[in-house]
Coordinates of C-alpha atoms in Angstrom, one line a residue:
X80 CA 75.9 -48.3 -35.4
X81 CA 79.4 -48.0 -36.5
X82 CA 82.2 -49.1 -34.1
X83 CA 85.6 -47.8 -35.3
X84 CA 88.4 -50.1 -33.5
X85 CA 92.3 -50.9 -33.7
X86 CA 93.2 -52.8 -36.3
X87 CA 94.6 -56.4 -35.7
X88 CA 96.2 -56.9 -38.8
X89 CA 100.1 -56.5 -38.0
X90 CA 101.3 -55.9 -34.7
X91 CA 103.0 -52.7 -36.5
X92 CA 99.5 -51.3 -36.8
X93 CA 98.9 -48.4 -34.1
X94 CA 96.4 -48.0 -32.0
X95 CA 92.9 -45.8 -33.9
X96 CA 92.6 -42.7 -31.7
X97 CA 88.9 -41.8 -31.3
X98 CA 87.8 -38.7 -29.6
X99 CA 84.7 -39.1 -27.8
X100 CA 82.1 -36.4 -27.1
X101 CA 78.6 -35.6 -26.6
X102 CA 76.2 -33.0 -27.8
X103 CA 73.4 -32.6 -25.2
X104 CA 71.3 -31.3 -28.3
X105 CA 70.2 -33.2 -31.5
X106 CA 72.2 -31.3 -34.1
X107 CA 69.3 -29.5 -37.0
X108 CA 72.2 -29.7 -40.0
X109 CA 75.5 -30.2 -41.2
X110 CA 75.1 -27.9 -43.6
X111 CA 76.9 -24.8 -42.8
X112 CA 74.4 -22.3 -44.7
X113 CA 72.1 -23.1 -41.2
X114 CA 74.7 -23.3 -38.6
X115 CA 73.0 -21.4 -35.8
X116 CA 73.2 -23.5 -32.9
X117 CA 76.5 -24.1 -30.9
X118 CA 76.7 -27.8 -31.0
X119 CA 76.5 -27.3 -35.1
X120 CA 79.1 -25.3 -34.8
X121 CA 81.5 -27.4 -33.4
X122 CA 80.7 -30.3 -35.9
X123 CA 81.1 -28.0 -39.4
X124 CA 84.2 -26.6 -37.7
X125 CA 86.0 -30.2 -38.0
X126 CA 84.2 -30.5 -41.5
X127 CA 84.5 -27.2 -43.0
X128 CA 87.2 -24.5 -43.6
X129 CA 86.7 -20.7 -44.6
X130 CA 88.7 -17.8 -46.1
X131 CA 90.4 -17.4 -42.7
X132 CA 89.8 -18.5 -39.1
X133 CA 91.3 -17.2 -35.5
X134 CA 93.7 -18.3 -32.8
X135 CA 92.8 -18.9 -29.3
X136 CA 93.6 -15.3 -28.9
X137 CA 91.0 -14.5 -31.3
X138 CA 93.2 -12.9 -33.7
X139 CA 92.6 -13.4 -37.9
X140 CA 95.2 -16.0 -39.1
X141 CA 95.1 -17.7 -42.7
X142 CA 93.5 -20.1 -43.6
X143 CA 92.3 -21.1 -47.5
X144 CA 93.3 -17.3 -48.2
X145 CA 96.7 -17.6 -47.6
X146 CA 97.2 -13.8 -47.7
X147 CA 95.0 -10.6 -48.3
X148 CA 94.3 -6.6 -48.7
X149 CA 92.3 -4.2 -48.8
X150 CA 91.8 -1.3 -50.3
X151 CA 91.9 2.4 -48.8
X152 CA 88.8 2.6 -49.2
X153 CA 87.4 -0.1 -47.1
X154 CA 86.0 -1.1 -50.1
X155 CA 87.3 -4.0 -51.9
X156 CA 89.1 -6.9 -50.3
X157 CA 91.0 -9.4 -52.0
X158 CA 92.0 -12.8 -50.9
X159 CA 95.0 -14.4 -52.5
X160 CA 93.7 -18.8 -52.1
X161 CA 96.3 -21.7 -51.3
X162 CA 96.4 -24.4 -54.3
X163 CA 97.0 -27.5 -52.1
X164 CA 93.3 -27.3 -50.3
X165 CA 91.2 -30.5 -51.5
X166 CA 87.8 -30.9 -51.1
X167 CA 87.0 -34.6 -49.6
X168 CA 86.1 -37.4 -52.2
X169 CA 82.5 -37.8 -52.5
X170 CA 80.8 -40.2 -55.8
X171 CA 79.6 -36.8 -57.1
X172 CA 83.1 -35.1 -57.9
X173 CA 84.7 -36.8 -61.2
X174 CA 86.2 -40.1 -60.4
X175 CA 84.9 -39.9 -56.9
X176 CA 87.5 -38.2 -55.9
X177 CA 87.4 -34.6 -54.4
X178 CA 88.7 -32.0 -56.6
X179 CA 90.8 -28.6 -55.0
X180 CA 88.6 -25.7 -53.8
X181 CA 89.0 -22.1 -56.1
X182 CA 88.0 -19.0 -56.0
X183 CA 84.5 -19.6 -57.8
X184 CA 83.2 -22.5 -54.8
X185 CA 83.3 -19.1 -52.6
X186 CA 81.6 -17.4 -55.4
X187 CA 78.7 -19.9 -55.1
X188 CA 79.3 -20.5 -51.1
X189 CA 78.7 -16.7 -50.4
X190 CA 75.9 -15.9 -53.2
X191 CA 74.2 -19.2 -51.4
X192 CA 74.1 -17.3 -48.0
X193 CA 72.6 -14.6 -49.6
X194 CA 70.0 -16.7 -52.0
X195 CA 66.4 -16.1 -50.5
X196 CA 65.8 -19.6 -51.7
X197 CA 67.6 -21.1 -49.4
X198 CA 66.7 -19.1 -46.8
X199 CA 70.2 -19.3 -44.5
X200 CA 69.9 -18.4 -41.1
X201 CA 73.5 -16.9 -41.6
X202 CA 72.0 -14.8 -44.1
X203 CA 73.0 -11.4 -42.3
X204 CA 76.3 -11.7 -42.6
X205 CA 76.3 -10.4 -45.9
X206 CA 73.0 -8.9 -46.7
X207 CA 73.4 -5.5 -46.0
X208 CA 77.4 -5.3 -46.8
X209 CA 77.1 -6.4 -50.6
X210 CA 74.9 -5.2 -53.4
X211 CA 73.9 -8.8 -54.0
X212 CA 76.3 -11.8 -56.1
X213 CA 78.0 -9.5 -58.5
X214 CA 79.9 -8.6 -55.4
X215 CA 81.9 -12.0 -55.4
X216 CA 84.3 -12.2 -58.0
X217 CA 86.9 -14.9 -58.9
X218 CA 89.3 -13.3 -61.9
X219 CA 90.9 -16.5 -61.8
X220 CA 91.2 -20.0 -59.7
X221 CA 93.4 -18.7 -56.7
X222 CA 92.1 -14.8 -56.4
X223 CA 89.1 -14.1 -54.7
X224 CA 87.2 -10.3 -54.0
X225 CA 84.5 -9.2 -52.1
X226 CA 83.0 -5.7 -52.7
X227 CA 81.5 -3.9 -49.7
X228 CA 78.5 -0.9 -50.3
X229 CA 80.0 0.6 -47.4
X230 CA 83.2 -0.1 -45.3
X231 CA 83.3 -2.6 -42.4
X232 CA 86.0 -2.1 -40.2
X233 CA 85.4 -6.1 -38.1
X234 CA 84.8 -7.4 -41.7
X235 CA 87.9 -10.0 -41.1
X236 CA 86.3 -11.3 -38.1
X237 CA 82.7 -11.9 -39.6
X238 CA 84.3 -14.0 -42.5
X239 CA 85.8 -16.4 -39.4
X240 CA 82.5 -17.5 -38.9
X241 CA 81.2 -21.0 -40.0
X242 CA 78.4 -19.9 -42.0
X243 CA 81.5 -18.4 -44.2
X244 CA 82.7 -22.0 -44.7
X245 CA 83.4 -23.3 -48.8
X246 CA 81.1 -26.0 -50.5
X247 CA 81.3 -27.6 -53.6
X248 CA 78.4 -26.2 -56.1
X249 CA 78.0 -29.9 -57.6
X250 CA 77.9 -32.0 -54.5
X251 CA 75.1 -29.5 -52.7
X252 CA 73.1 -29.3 -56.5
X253 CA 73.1 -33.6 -56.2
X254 CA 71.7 -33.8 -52.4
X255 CA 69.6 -30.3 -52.5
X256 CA 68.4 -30.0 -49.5
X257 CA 70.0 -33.1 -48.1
X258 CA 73.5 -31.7 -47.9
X259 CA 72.8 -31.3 -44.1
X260 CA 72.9 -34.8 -43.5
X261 CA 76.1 -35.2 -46.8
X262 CA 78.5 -32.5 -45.7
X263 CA 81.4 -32.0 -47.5
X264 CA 83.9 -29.7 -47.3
X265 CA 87.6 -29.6 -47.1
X266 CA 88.1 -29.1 -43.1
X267 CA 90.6 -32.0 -41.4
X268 CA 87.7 -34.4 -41.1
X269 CA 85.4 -35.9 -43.4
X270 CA 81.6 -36.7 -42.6
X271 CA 81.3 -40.9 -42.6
X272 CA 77.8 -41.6 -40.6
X273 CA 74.8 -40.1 -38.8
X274 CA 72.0 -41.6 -37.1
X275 CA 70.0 -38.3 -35.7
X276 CA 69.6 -38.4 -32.2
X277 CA 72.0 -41.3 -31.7
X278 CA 75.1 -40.9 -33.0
X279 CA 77.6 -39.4 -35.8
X280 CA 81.1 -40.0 -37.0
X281 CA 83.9 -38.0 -38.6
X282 CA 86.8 -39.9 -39.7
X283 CA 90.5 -38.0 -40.1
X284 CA 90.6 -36.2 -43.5
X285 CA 93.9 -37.8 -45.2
X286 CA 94.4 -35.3 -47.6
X287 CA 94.1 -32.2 -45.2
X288 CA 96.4 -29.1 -46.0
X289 CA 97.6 -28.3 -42.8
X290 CA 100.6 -28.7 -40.9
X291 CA 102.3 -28.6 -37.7
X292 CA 105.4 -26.9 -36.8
X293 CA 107.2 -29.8 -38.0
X294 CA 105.7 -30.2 -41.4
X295 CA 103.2 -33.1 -40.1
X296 CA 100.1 -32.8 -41.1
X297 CA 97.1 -32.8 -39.4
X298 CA 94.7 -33.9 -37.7
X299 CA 96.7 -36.3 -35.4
X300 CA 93.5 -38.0 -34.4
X301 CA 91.5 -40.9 -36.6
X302 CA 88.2 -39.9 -35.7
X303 CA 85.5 -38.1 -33.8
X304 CA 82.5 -40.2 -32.1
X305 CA 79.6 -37.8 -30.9
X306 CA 76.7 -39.0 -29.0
X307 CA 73.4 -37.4 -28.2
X308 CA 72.5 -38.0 -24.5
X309 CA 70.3 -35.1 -23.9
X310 CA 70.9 -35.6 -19.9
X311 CA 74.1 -34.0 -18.3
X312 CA 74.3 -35.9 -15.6
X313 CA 74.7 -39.5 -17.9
X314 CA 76.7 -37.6 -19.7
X315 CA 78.8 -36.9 -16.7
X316 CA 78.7 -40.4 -15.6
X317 CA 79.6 -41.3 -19.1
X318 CA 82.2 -38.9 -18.5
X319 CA 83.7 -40.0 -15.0
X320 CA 83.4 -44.1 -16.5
X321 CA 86.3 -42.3 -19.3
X322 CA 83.7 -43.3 -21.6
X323 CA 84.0 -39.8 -23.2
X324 CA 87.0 -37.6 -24.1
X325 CA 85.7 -34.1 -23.4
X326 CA 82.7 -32.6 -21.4
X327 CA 81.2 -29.1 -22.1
X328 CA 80.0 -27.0 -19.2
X329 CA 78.8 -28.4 -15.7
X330 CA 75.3 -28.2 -15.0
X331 CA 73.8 -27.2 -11.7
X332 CA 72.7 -30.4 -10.5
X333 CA 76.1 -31.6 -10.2
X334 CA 78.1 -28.5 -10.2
X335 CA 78.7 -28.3 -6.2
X336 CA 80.0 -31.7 -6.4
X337 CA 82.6 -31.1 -8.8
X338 CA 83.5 -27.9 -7.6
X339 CA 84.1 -25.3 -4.6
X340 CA 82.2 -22.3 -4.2
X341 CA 85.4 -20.4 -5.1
X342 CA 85.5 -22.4 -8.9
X343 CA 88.0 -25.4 -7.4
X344 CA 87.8 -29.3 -8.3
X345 CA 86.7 -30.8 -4.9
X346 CA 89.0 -33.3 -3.4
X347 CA 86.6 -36.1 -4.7
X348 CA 87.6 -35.2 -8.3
X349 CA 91.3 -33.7 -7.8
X350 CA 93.7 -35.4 -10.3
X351 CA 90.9 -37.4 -12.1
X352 CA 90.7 -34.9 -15.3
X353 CA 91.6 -31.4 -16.4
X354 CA 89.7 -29.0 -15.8
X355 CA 90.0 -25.6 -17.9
X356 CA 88.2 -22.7 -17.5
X357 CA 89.0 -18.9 -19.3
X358 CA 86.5 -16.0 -20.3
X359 CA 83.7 -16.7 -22.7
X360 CA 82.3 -14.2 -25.3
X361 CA 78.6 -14.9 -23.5
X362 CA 76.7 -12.2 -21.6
X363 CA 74.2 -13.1 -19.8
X364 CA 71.1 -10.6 -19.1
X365 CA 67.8 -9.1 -18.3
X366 CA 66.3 -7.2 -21.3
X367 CA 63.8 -4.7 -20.8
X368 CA 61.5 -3.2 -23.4
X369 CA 61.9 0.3 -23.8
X370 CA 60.6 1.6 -27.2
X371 CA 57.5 3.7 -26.0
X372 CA 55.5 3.6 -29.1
X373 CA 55.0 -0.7 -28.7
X374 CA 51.0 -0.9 -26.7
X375 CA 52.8 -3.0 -24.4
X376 CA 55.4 -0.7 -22.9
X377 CA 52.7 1.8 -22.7
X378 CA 51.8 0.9 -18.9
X379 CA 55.1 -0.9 -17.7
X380 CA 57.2 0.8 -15.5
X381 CA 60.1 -0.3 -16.8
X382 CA 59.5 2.3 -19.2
X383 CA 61.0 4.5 -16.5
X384 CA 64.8 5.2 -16.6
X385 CA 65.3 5.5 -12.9
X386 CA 63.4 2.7 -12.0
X387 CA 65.6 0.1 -14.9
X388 CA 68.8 1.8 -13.0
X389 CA 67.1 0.9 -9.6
X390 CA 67.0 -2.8 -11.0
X391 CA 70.6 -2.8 -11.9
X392 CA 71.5 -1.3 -8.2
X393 CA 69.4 -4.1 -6.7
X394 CA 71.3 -7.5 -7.4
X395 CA 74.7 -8.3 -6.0
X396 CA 75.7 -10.0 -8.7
X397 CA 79.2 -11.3 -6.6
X398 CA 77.2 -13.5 -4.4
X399 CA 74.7 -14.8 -6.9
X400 CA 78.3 -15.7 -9.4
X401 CA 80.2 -17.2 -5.8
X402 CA 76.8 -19.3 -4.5
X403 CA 75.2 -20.3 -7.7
X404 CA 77.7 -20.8 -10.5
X405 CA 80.9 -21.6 -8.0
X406 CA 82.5 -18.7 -9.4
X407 CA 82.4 -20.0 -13.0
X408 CA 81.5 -16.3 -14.6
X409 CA 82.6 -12.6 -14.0
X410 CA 80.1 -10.0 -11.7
X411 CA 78.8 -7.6 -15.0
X412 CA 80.1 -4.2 -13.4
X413 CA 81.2 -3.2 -16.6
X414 CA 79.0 -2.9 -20.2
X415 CA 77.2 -5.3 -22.4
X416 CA 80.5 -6.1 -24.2
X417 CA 82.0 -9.2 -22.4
X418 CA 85.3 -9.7 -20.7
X419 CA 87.5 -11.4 -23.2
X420 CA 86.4 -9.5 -26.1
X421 CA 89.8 -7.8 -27.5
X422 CA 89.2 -4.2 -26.9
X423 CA 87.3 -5.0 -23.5
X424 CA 88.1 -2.8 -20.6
X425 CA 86.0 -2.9 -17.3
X426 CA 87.8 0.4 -16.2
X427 CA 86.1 2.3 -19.0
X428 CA 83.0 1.0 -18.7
X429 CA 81.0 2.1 -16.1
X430 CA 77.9 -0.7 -15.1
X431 CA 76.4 -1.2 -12.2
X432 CA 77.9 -2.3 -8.8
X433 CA 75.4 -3.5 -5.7
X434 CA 74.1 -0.6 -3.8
X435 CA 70.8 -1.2 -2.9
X436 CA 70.9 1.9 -0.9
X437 CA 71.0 3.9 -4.3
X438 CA 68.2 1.2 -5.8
X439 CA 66.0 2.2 -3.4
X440 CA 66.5 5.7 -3.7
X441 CA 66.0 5.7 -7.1
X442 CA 62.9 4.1 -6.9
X443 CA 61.5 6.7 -4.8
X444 CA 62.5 9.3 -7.1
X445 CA 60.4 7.7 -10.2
X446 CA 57.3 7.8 -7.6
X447 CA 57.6 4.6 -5.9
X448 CA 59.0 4.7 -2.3
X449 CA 59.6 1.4 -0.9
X450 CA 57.7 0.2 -4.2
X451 CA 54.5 1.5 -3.3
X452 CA 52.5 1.7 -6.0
X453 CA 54.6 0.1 -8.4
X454 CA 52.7 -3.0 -10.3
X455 CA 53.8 -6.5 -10.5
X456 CA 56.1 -6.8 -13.1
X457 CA 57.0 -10.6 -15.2
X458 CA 60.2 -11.8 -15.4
X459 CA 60.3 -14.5 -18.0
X460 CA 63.1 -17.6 -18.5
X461 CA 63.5 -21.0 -19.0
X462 CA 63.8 -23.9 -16.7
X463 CA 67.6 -23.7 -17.1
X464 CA 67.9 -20.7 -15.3
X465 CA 65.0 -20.8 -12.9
X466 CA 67.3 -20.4 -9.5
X467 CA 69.0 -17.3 -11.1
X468 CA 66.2 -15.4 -12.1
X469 CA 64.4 -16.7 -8.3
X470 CA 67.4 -15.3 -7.1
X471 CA 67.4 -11.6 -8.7
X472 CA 63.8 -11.6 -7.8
X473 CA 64.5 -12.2 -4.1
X474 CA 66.8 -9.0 -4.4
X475 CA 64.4 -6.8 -6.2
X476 CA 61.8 -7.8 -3.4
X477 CA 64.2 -6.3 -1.0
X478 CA 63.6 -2.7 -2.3
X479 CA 60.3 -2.8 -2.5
X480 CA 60.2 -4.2 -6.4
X481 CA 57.4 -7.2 -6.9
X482 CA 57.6 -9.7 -10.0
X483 CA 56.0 -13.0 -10.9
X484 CA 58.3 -15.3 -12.7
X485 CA 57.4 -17.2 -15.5
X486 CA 59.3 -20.2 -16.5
X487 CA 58.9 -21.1 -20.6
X488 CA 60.5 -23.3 -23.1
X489 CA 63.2 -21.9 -24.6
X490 CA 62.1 -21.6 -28.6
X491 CA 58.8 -19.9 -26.5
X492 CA 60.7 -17.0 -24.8
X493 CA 62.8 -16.5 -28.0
X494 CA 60.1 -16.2 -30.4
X495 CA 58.3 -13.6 -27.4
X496 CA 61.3 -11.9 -27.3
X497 CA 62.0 -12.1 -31.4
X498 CA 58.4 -10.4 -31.4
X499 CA 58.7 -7.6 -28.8
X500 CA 56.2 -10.0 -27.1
X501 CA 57.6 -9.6 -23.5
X502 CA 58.8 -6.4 -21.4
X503 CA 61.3 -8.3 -19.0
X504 CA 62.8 -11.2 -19.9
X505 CA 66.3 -13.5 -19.3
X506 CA 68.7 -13.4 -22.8
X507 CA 72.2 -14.3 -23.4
X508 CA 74.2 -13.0 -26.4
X509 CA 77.0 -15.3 -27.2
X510 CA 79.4 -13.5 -30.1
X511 CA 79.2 -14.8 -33.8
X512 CA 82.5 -13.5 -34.4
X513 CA 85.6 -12.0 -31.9
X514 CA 84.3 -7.9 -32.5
X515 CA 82.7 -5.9 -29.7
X516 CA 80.6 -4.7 -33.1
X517 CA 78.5 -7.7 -32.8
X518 CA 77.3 -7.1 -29.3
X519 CA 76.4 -3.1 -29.8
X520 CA 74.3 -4.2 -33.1
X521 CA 71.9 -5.2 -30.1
X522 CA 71.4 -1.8 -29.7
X523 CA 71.5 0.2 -33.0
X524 CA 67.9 1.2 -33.8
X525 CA 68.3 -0.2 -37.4
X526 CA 68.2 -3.5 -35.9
X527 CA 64.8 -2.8 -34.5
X528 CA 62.5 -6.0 -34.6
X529 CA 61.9 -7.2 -36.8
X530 CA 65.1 -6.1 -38.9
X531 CA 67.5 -7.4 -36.1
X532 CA 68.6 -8.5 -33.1
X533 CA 67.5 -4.9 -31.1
X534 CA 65.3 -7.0 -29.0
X535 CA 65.0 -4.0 -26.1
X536 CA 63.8 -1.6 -28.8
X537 CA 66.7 0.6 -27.4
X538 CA 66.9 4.3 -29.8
X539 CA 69.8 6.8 -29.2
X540 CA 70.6 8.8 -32.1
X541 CA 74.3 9.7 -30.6
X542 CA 74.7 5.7 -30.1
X543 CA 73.4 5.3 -33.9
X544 CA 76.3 7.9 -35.1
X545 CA 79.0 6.5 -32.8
X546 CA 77.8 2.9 -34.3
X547 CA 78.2 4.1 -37.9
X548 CA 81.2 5.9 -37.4
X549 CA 82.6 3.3 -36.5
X550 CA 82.2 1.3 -39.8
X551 CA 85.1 4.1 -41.7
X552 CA 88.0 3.3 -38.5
X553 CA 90.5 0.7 -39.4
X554 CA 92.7 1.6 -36.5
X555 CA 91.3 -1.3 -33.6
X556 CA 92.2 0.5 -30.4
X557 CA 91.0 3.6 -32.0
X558 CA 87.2 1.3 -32.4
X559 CA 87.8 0.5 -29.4
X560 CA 87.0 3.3 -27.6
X561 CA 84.5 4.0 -29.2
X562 CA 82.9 1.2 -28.5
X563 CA 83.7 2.0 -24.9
X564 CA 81.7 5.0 -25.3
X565 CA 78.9 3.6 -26.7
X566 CA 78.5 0.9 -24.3
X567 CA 78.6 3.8 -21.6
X568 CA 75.8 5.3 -23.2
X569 CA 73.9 2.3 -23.0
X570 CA 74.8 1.6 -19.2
X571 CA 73.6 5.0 -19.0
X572 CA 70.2 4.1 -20.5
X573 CA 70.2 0.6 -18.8
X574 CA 67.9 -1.5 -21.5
X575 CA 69.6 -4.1 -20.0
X576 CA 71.0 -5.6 -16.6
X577 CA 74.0 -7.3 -17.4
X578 CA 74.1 -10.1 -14.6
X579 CA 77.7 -12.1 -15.7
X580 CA 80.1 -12.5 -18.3
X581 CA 79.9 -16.2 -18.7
X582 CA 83.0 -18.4 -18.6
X583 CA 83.7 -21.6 -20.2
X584 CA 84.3 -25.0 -18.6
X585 CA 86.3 -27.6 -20.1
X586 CA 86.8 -31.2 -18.7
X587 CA 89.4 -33.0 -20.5
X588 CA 90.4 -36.9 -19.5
X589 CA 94.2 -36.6 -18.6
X590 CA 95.2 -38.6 -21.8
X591 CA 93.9 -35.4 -24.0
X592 CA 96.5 -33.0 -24.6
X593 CA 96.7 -30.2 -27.8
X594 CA 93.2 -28.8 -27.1
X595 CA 92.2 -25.5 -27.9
X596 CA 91.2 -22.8 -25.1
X597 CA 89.7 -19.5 -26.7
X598 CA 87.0 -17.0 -26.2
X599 CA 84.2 -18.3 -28.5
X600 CA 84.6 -22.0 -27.2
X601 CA 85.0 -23.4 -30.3
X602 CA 86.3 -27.3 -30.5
X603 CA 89.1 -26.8 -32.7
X604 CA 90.2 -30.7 -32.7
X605 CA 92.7 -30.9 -35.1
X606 CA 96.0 -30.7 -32.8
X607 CA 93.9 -32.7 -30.3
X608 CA 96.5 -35.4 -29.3
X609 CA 95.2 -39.2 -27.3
X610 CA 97.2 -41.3 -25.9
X611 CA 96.1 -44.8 -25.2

């Protein structure tokens, strides 16, 4: 194992700032062609950098491109590069030391997402917006264009995700398929050692291009230590012994100590860190098949309108946010698109409030008073989530509405649900990039399994035209509500019962200051300040 530590060579030596952290899951890849997976996300987003990249407001700010356009027609976009961005040294650049990133390594980064042989899980982001490599162009070292097939109004937004992030062409030929394990890239720290499962280390990229307000350049830290406890309530203890910097999320097992039922620290834990908490771009929900030509929605009930809005009547979704997450998440009365999400506007969006009056006449009205008649129907999740989903099925019982739930692992229920294997079943939809695009895509019937993510088998031809209308308006709040009326139409149809909007929980120690608080809850680390 590596120990970084303070020097103790002249008392004029300052102290080595390390942050500490740990990701509850074993990370799959450095590589950012396969970063799918939270946790990975965080780690290439201290490694890598992309075209551009957002602000805790989730707004497009520079970042390699310095500045950009596009043209009338949707069509072209160009990206004007900064000349001071460096990649980190590595043996395989000349000399060993890391050469400055042009135009052409996002020529190769881009066509690599798209390459079927290496089969990127970030894939999509391009391959049905370009007309394969030719589309990436670099007329010269610090100019770089993309050309569209059709226009793509959140296009900005999409290139601010990590799989979006510029390599170099001859340190990925060298490792192949090893590059997960030998990132390099020109973010504000540079990969220095990974023992899977145990532990990895980033150490503070001298050379990075950014600044501060005051013209110093970042990152102010000397390193990032990550650890792999897969339990959260070591890593809590870790936590509470200041033995890490930063803690993700509270789990349930320790949540009531920590907090109030109204989202408070307890007295037990008042002063002892900071806690932060904002909206999250994460809906949680109950999907339900509805695409009446798949064998198994042929005999489920759920197949029935008024008995999916009877569902959504059923759960007070107040008390189940107030009792079992201590208020850490937002009732979802309003559409599939989460609070948080620029554009989002609970007013306009009509979901579902509790009324299990209404539930219960609705139920009656498909053919089942009191549920009589109605067959047993599975609701499947994973361990994680067991007391919610025993909780929404103690309110369905109350109207008369019987279901079994099945607890599964959670690669089990995703490839069921990835196969239209499954007629009810637990999902969340965290955003890939800051656009309420991403979360309608859910529902466009293009995006029918196994083409995409339409994992309801939802099909409304109006919602299809709204969807692709929306492609051609560059005005946002203009998008925006039309995405408002598109999410109505879905709440109309009710494929799904939104349950929360999910909020993010950030423990800090008190010696942490400069962190980041944004939608998405990405670790941005680089103004992350420690003092000893």
């Amino acid at each position: 194992m590596i120990q970084i530590s303070a020097c103790k060579k002249k008392s004029a030596d300052r102290h080595k700032t390390v942050f500490n952290i740990n990701l509850e899951e074993g990370l799959t890849s450095l590589d950012p062609a396969f970063c799918r997976n939270h946790y990975t996300i965080w780690m290439d987003n201290q490694v890598f950098n992309g075209l551009v990249q957002i602000n805790d407001s989730l707004k497009v700010i520079p970042c390699i491109a310095k500045t950009w356009n596009v043209s009338a027609d949707g069509l072209l976009y160009t990206f004007h590069l900064r000349n001071d961005v460096y990649f980190h040294d590595n043996p395989h650049f000349k000399n060993g030391i890391g050469r400055r990133a042009v135009a052409s390594d996002f020529v190769y980064s881009f066509s690599r997402l798209i390459d079927p042989k290496v089969a990127s899980s970030g894939s999509w982001i391009f391959s049905d917006k370009v007309a394969g490599k030719q589309a990436f162009i670099a007329p010269d070292d610090s100019t770089f264009i993309i050309k569209l097939k059709q226009p793509f109004a959140p296009f900005l937004s999409l290139l601010t995700a990590q799989y979006c992030s510029v390599v170099p062409e001859e340190v990925v030929d060298f490792y192949g398929k090893d590059f997960r394990s030998h990132p390099v890239g020109t973010g504000p720290f540079k990969f220095k050692y990974w023992k899977e499962g145990e532990v990895l280390v980033l150490l503070k990229n001298e050379k990075y291009w950014e600044k501060d307000n005051k013209g110093v350049h970042l990152p102010y830290l000397d390193a990032v230590r990550a650890t792999f406890i897969a339990d959260k309530q070591t890593s809590f203890l870790e936590f509470v012994k200041k033995k890490l910097d930063f803690l993700n999320d509270i789990d349930g097992s320790y949540r009531d100590d920590i907090l109030t039922k109204s989202g408070k620290v307890t007295q037990k834990y008042k002063g002892k860190f900071i806690l932060n908490t904002a909206p999250y771009l994460n809906t949680m929900y109950l999907g339900m098949l509805v695409d009446s030509n798949l064998a198994i929605v042929k005999k489920s009930p759920l197949k029935i309108l008024k008995v999916r809005q009877a569902i959504n009547y059923a759960i007070d979704r107040q008390k189940m946010i107030k009792y079992l997450r201590n208020s850490m998440g937002t009732p979802g009365y309003s559409g599939f698109i989460p609070e948080g999400m620029p554009g989002f506007d609970g007013k306009c969006v009509k979901g579902y409030s509790y009324d299990p009056d209404k539930a219960r006449r609705l139920l009656a009205e498909a053919g089942f008073p009191d549920g009589k008649g109605l067959p047993e129907i599975s609701l499947a999740t994973t361990v994680g989530y067991r007391s919610l989903i025993e909780y929404v099925q103690g309110q369905l019982d109350r109207i008369g509405i019987k279901t079994s739930v099945e607890i599964t692992q959670g690669a089990s229920l995703r490839e069921l649900v990835s196969k239209n294997g499954i007629n009810f079943f637990y999902g969340q939809w965290i955003a890939d990039y800051p656009d309420g695009e991403n979360y309608l895509s859910v529902f466009y019937s293009k995006n029918k399994i196994p083409y995409g993510p339409n994992y309801t088998g939802f099909n409304n031809k109006k919602f299809d035209a709204l969807f692709e209308q929306t492609y051609q308006v560059k005005n946002d709040s203009v998008r925006y509500a039309i995405y408002q009326q598109m999410d109505n139409l879905v709440m109309e149809q009710s494929p799904v019962v939104v349950l929360y909007y999910d909020k993010l929980v950030n423990l800090y120690q008190n010696n942490i200051s400069g962190y980041s608080l944004n939608g998405q809850n990405l670790l941005v680390l680089k103004r992350v300040v420690k003092t000893p």
